[in-house]
PDB file of C-alpha atoms in Angstrom:
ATOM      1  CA  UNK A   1      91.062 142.846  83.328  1.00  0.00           C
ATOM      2  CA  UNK A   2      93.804 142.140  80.850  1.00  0.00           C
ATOM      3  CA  UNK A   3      95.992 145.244  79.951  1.00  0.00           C
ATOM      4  CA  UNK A   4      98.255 145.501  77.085  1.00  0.00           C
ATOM      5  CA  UNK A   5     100.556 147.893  75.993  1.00  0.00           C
ATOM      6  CA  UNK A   6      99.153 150.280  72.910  1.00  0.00           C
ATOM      7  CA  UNK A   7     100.140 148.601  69.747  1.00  0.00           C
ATOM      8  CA  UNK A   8      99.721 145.237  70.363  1.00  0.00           C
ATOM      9  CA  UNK A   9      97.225 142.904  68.298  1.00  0.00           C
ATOM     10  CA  UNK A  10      96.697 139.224  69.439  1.00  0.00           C
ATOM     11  CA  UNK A  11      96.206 136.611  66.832  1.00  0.00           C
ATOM     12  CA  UNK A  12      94.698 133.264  67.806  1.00  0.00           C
ATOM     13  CA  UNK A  13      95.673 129.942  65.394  1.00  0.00           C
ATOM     14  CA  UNK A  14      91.897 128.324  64.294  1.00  0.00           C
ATOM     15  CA  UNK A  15      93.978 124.929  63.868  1.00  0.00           C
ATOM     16  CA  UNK A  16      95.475 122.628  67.013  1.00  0.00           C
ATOM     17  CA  UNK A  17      98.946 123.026  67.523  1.00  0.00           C
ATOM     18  CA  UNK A  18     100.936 120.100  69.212  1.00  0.00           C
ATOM     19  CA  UNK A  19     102.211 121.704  72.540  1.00  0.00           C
ATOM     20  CA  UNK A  20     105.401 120.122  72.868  1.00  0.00           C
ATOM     21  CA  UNK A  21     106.043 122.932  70.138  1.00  0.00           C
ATOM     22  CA  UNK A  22     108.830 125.615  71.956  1.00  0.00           C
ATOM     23  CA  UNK A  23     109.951 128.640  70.893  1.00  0.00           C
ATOM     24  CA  UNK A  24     111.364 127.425  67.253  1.00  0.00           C
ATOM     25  CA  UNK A  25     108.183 125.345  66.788  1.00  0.00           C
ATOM     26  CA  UNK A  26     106.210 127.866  67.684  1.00  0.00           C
ATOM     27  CA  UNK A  27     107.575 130.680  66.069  1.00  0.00           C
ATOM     28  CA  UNK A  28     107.815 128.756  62.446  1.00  0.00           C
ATOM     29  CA  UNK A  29     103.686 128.376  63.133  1.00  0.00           C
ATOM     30  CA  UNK A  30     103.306 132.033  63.158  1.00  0.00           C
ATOM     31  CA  UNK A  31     104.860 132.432  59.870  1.00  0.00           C
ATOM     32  CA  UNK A  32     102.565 129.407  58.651  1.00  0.00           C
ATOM     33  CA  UNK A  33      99.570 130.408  59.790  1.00  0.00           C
ATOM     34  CA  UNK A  34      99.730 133.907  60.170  1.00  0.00           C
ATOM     35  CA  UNK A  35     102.100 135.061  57.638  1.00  0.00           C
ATOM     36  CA  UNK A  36     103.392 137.506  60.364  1.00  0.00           C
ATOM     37  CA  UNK A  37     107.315 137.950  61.768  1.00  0.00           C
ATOM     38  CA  UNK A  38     107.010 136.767  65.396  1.00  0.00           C
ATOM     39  CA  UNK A  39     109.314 139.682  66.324  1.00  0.00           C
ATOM     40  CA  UNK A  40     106.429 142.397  65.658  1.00  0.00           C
ATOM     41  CA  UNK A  41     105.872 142.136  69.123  1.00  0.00           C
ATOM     42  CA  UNK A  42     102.255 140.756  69.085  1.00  0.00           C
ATOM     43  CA  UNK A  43     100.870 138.095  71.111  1.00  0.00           C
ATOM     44  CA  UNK A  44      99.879 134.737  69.267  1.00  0.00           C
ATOM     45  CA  UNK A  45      97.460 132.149  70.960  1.00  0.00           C
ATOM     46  CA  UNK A  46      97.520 128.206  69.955  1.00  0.00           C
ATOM     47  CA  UNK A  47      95.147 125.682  71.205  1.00  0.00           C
ATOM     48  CA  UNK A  48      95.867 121.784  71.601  1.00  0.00           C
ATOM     49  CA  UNK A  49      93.421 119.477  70.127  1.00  0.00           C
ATOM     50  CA  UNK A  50      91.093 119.139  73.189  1.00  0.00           C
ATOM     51  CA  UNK A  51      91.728 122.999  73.744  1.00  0.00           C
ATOM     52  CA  UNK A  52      92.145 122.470  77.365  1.00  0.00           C
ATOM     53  CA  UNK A  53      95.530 123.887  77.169  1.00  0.00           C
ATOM     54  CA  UNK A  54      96.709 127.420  75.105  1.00  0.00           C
ATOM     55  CA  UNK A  55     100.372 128.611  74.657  1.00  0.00           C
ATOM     56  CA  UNK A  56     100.842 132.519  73.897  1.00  0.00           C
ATOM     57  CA  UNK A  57     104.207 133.471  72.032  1.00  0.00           C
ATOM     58  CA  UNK A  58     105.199 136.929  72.866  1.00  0.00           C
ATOM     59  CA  UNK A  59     108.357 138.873  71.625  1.00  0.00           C
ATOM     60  CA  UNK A  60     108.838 141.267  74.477  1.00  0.00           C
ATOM     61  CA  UNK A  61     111.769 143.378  72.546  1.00  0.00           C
ATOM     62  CA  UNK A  62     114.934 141.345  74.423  1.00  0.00           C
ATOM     63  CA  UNK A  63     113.518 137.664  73.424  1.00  0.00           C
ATOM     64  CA  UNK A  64     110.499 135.474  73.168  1.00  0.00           C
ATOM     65  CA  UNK A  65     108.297 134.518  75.990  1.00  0.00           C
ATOM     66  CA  UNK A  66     106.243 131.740  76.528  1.00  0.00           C
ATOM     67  CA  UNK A  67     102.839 131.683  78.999  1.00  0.00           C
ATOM     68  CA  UNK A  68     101.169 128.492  79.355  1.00  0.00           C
ATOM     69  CA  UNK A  69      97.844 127.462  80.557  1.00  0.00           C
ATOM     70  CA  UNK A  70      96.137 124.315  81.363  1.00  0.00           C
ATOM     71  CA  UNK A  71      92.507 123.831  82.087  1.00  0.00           C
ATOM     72  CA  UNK A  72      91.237 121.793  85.006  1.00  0.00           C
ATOM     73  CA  UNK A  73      88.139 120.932  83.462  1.00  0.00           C
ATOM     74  CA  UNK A  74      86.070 122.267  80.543  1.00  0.00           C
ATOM     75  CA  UNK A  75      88.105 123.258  77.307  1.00  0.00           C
ATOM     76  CA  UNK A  76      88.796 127.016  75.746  1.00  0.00           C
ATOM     77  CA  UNK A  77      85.854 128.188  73.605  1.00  0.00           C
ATOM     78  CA  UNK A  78      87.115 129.005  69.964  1.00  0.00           C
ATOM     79  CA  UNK A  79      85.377 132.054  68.784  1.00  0.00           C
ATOM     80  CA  UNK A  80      83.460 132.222  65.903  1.00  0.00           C
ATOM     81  CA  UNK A  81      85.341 132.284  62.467  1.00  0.00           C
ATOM     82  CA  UNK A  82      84.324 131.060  58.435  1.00  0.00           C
ATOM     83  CA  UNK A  83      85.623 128.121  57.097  1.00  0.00           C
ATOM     84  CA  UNK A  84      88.933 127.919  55.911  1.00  0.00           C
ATOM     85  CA  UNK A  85      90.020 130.485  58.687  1.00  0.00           C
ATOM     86  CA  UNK A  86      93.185 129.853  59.762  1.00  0.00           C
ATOM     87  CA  UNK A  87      93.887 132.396  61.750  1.00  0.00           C
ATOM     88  CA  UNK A  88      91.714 135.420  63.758  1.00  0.00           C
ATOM     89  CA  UNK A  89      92.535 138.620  65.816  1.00  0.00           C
ATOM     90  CA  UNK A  90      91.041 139.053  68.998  1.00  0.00           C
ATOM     91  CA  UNK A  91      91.126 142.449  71.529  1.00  0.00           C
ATOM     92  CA  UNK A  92      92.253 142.440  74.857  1.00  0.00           C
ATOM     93  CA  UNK A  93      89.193 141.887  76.122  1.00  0.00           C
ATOM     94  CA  UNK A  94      88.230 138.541  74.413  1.00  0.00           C
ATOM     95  CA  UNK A  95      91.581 137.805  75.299  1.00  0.00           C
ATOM     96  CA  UNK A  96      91.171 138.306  79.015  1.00  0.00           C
ATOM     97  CA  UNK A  97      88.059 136.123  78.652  1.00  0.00           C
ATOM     98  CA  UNK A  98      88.916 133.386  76.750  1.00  0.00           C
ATOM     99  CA  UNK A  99      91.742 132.995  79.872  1.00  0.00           C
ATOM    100  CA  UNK A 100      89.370 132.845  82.280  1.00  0.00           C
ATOM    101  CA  UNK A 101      87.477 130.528  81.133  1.00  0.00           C
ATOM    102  CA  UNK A 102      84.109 132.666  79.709  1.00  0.00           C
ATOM    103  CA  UNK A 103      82.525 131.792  76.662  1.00  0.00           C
ATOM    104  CA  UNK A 104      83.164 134.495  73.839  1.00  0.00           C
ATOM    105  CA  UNK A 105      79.521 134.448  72.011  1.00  0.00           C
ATOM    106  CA  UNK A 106      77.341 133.829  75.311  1.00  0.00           C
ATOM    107  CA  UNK A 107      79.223 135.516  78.219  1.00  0.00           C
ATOM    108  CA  UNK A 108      78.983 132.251  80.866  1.00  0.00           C
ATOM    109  CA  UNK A 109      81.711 131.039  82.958  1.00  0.00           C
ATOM    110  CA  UNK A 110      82.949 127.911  82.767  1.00  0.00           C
ATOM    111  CA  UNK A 111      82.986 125.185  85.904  1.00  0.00           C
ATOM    112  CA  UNK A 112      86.702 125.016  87.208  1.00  0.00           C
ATOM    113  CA  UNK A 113      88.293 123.324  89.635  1.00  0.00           C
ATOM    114  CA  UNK A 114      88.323 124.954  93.683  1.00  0.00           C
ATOM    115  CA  UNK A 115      92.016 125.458  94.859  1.00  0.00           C
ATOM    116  CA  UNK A 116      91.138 123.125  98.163  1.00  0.00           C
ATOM    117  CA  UNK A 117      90.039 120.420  95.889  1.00  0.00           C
ATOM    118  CA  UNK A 118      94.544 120.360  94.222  1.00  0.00           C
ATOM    119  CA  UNK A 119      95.527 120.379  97.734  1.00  0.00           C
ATOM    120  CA  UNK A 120      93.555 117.248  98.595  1.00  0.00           C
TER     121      UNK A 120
END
C-alpha cells in the first residue's frame, strides 16, 4: 500500500499529455489544467495517449521530482469523471491502484508481463 505524507492531494490530468514533457513542460500543465502552483507540494498524474505510460510531478520541498511508469501490456484505467473534466483528485488508495495496474470501478487486475519473460 501507497503511503503519503498528511497533506498531500493527488490530481490526475483527464487529457493525454505528450511525455517527452520534463519538468518545465510539465509543470506549465499543472497550471493549465489544474489551475494549481506545482510547488504546493501535491502529486500530479498525466497519462499518454494510449495510457500505457503515467508521469507523476512531485515538489518534494528542495525541487521537483519526476516518477515514471511504463506498462508492459494493458493501459492505465482512467477513472470515472463528467464531460468537460479536465482534471480529478484521487486518494492514496486509488492512487496505489491505478499503479498497479487494478481497475478503479471493478477492482480486477490487469495481465502484466512475468519478470522471466524481460530476461529472455
Amino acid at each position: 500500500m501507497l503511503s503519503l505524507p498528511p497533506g498531500i492531494q493527488v490530481f490526475m490530468a483527464v487529457g493525454a499529455v505528450d511525455m517527452r514533457k520534463s519538468f518545465n513542460g510539465l509543470s506549465a500543465a499543472v497550471e493549465a489544467v489544474f489551475e494549481r502552483n506545482v510547488l504546493d507540494g501535491h502529486l500530479f498524474l498525466f497519462l499518454n495517449r494510449q495510457r500505457d505510460r503515467i508521469k507523476i510531478l512531485w515538489w518534494d520541498r528542495d525541487g521537483l521530482a519526476i516518477f515514471a511508469k511504463r506498462l508492459e501490456k494493458g493501459n492505465y484505467e482512467m477513472p470515472r469523471h463528467e464531460e468537460g473534466t479536465k482534471g480529478l483528485q484521487l486518494d492514496a488508495t486509488q492512487l496505489g491502484l491505478l499503479l498497479s495496474g487494478v481497475q478503479l470501478d471493478a477492482p480486477k487486475r490487469r495481465r502484466y508481463v512475468r519478470p522471466q519473460a524481460l530476461a529472455s
